[in-house]
Coordinates of C-alpha atoms in Angstrom, one line a residue:
S1 CA -16.1 -18.3 -72.0
D2 CA -17.1 -17.2 -75.5
V3 CA -16.0 -19.3 -78.6
Q4 CA -14.9 -17.2 -81.6
L5 CA -13.9 -18.2 -85.1
K6 CA -12.3 -15.4 -87.0
E7 CA -12.0 -14.8 -90.8
N8 CA -9.1 -17.1 -91.4
A9 CA -10.3 -19.9 -89.2
R10 CA -10.3 -23.3 -90.9
I11 CA -11.4 -26.5 -89.1
A12 CA -11.0 -29.7 -91.0
G13 CA -13.2 -31.8 -88.6
G14 CA -16.1 -30.9 -86.5
L15 CA -16.5 -28.1 -83.9
Y16 CA -17.7 -29.3 -80.5
Y17 CA -17.8 -26.8 -77.7
T18 CA -19.5 -26.2 -74.4
S19 CA -20.5 -22.7 -73.5
S20 CA -23.5 -20.8 -72.2
R21 CA -23.4 -18.7 -75.4
D22 CA -23.4 -19.5 -79.1
A23 CA -20.1 -19.3 -80.9
K24 CA -19.2 -16.2 -82.8
M25 CA -18.3 -17.3 -86.3
N26 CA -17.1 -15.0 -89.1
Q27 CA -18.9 -15.6 -92.3
K28 CA -15.6 -16.5 -94.0
A29 CA -14.7 -19.0 -91.3
E30 CA -14.9 -22.7 -92.4
V31 CA -15.9 -25.8 -90.5
K32 CA -15.8 -29.0 -92.6
G33 CA -17.6 -31.2 -90.1
E34 CA -20.6 -30.8 -87.9
T35 CA -21.0 -28.1 -85.2
A36 CA -22.3 -29.2 -81.8
H37 CA -23.0 -26.8 -79.0
T38 CA -23.4 -28.1 -75.5
T39 CA -24.8 -25.9 -72.7
P40 CA -23.0 -26.3 -69.4
P41 CA -25.1 -27.6 -66.5
K42 CA -26.4 -25.0 -64.1
E43 CA -24.5 -24.7 -60.8
K44 CA -26.3 -26.3 -58.0
S45 CA -27.3 -24.2 -55.1
R46 CA -24.7 -24.4 -52.2
F47 CA -27.5 -24.4 -49.7
N48 CA -27.8 -27.9 -48.2
V49 CA -31.2 -28.4 -46.5
M50 CA -30.1 -31.5 -44.6
F51 CA -27.0 -29.8 -43.3
Y52 CA -29.0 -26.7 -42.3
L53 CA -31.5 -28.8 -40.4
F54 CA -28.6 -30.7 -38.7
L55 CA -27.1 -27.5 -37.5
V56 CA -30.4 -26.1 -36.3
V57 CA -31.2 -29.3 -34.4
S58 CA -27.7 -29.6 -32.9
I59 CA -27.3 -26.0 -31.7
T60 CA -30.9 -25.7 -30.5
L61 CA -30.8 -29.0 -28.7
V62 CA -27.6 -28.2 -26.8
G63 CA -29.1 -24.8 -26.0
L64 CA -32.3 -26.4 -24.7
V65 CA -30.4 -28.8 -22.5
L66 CA -28.3 -26.0 -21.0
A67 CA -31.3 -23.7 -20.6
F68 CA -33.3 -26.5 -18.8
F69 CA -30.6 -27.8 -16.5
F70 CA -28.4 -24.7 -16.1
P71 CA -30.5 -21.6 -16.8
R72 CA -28.3 -19.4 -14.5
F73 CA -25.2 -20.4 -16.5
M74 CA -26.9 -19.4 -19.8
Q75 CA -28.0 -16.1 -18.2
K76 CA -24.6 -15.3 -16.8
T77 CA -22.6 -16.1 -19.9
S78 CA -25.0 -14.2 -22.2
D79 CA -24.8 -11.3 -19.7
Q80 CA -21.2 -10.9 -20.7
I81 CA -22.2 -10.3 -24.3
V82 CA -24.9 -7.8 -23.2
A83 CA -22.4 -5.9 -21.0
S84 CA -19.7 -5.5 -23.8
A85 CA -19.9 -7.4 -27.1
P86 CA -16.5 -6.1 -28.4
K87 CA -14.7 -7.1 -25.1
T88 CA -16.3 -10.5 -25.2
M89 CA -15.3 -11.0 -28.9
L90 CA -11.7 -9.9 -28.3
T91 CA -11.5 -12.2 -25.2
G92 CA -12.7 -15.1 -27.3
L93 CA -10.3 -14.4 -30.1
V94 CA -7.3 -14.2 -27.8
G95 CA -8.5 -17.3 -25.9
G96 CA -8.9 -19.2 -29.1
L97 CA -5.4 -18.4 -30.3
L98 CA -4.0 -19.5 -27.0
V99 CA -5.9 -22.8 -27.2
I100 CA -4.2 -23.4 -30.5
A101 CA -0.7 -22.1 -29.5
L102 CA -0.4 -23.6 -26.1
P103 CA -0.7 -27.3 -27.1
I104 CA 1.9 -26.8 -29.8
G105 CA 4.4 -25.5 -27.2
L106 CA 3.5 -28.1 -24.7
L107 CA 3.9 -31.0 -27.1
V108 CA 7.6 -30.3 -27.3
S109 CA 8.1 -32.3 -24.1
L110 CA 6.5 -35.6 -23.1
A111 CA 5.6 -34.1 -19.7
G112 CA 3.5 -31.5 -21.4
I113 CA 1.4 -33.9 -23.5
P114 CA -1.3 -34.5 -20.8
L115 CA -1.7 -30.7 -20.3
A116 CA -1.8 -30.1 -24.0
I117 CA -4.7 -32.7 -24.3
A118 CA -6.5 -30.9 -21.4
V119 CA -6.1 -27.5 -23.2
L120 CA -7.5 -29.0 -26.4
L121 CA -10.4 -30.5 -24.6
V122 CA -11.2 -27.1 -23.0
G123 CA -11.0 -25.6 -26.5
L124 CA -13.3 -28.3 -27.9
I125 CA -15.9 -27.8 -25.1
G126 CA -15.7 -24.0 -25.7
A127 CA -16.3 -24.5 -29.4
V128 CA -19.3 -26.7 -28.7
L129 CA -20.8 -24.2 -26.2
S130 CA -20.1 -21.0 -28.0
G131 CA -22.8 -21.4 -30.6
P132 CA -25.6 -22.1 -28.1
I133 CA -24.4 -19.3 -25.8
V134 CA -24.6 -16.7 -28.7
A135 CA -27.9 -18.3 -29.8
Y136 CA -29.3 -17.7 -26.3
W137 CA -28.1 -14.1 -26.4
I138 CA -29.9 -13.7 -29.8
G139 CA -33.1 -15.1 -28.2
R140 CA -32.8 -12.6 -25.4
L141 CA -32.6 -9.8 -28.0
V142 CA -35.8 -11.1 -29.6
F143 CA -37.6 -11.0 -26.2
R144 CA -35.9 -8.0 -24.8
K145 CA -39.1 -6.0 -24.4
K146 CA -40.7 -8.8 -22.3
E147 CA -40.2 -8.7 -18.6
S148 CA -40.0 -12.5 -18.0
V149 CA -39.4 -15.2 -20.6
N150 CA -38.9 -18.9 -20.1
P151 CA -35.2 -19.8 -20.8
I152 CA -36.2 -22.8 -22.9
L153 CA -38.2 -20.5 -25.2
V154 CA -35.2 -18.2 -25.5
A155 CA -33.0 -21.0 -26.6
L156 CA -35.6 -22.4 -28.9
V157 CA -35.9 -19.1 -30.8
G158 CA -32.2 -18.1 -30.8
G159 CA -30.8 -21.4 -32.3
P160 CA -32.6 -21.3 -35.7
I161 CA -31.9 -17.6 -36.1
L162 CA -28.2 -18.1 -35.6
V163 CA -28.0 -21.0 -38.0
T164 CA -29.9 -19.0 -40.6
L165 CA -27.3 -16.2 -40.3
Y166 CA -24.6 -18.8 -40.9
Q167 CA -26.2 -19.5 -44.4
I168 CA -25.9 -15.9 -45.7
P169 CA -23.5 -16.0 -48.7
L170 CA -20.1 -14.5 -48.0
L171 CA -21.3 -13.0 -44.7
G172 CA -22.1 -16.4 -43.1
L173 CA -18.4 -17.2 -42.6
L174 CA -17.9 -13.9 -40.7
V175 CA -21.0 -14.6 -38.6
L176 CA -19.6 -18.1 -37.7
L177 CA -16.2 -16.7 -36.6
V178 CA -17.7 -13.8 -34.6
A179 CA -20.2 -16.2 -33.0
N180 CA -17.5 -18.5 -31.9
W181 CA -15.3 -15.7 -30.6
M182 CA -18.2 -14.1 -28.7
G183 CA -19.4 -17.4 -27.2
F184 CA -16.0 -18.5 -26.2
G185 CA -15.2 -15.1 -24.8
A186 CA -18.4 -15.0 -22.8
L187 CA -17.6 -18.5 -21.4
L188 CA -14.1 -17.4 -20.3
L189 CA -15.3 -14.1 -18.7
S190 CA -18.1 -15.9 -16.8
L191 CA -15.5 -18.4 -15.4
K192 CA -13.0 -15.7 -14.5
P193 CA -14.2 -15.1 -10.9
F194 CA -13.6 -18.8 -10.2
V195 CA -10.0 -18.9 -11.6
G196 CA -7.3 -17.3 -9.5
G197 CA -9.7 -15.2 -7.5
Q198 CA -9.2 -14.5 -3.8
P199 CA -12.0 -15.5 -1.4
A200 CA -14.2 -12.7 -0.2
P201 CA -13.3 -11.4 3.3
Q202 CA -15.6 -12.6 6.0
I203 CA -16.7 -10.5 9.0
L204 CA -16.3 -12.8 11.9
G205 CA -18.3 -10.7 14.4
A206 CA -21.4 -10.3 12.2
G207 CA -22.9 -13.7 13.2
R208 CA -22.5 -13.1 16.9
D209 CA -24.1 -9.7 16.7
L210 CA -27.1 -11.1 14.9
V211 CA -27.5 -13.8 17.5
R212 CA -27.4 -11.3 20.4
H213 CA -30.2 -9.3 18.9

């Protein structure tokens, strides 16, 4: 803030102030002692290189492991985002709220504590996987014009891009939230057929007919 000394200002001692600008002193203002002006230190950049590299290595490494050992899983979960990004994000938002609300309700009784811990673990796993899943989807966007791309290369490219988007001032927090919602939603939607689904009907006579022919 600016320092001003008006016409009737009288300072018996010295004037010591810290400001990025010089003090505005009226010619009739009087300072008996010395005047010392200190410039405030410049604000350090909020960008932390080490933290950035840590995020890049963490998300990319998890994505590489998943792409190497479970390429179909990464393909299927990212397909959910490709099919409908808004639906995936909404599913992740609702699922995230439930992961927070359910344990609170379950902790009311002792019997619900194990289930509450299980729900929290599911939420933690979802939070860890959501970033790599969205990063894989971003990698697919980069290589969308190519017919066939190695899943490892897709994960390797998508991870750094996602983490870089996290670092955008003001917008980075929104990107982080959307990425978590989309990744968690994609995970939930890809697991939906395995939860509460009915087994597909089997045609018993089909095998016998094939054997006859």
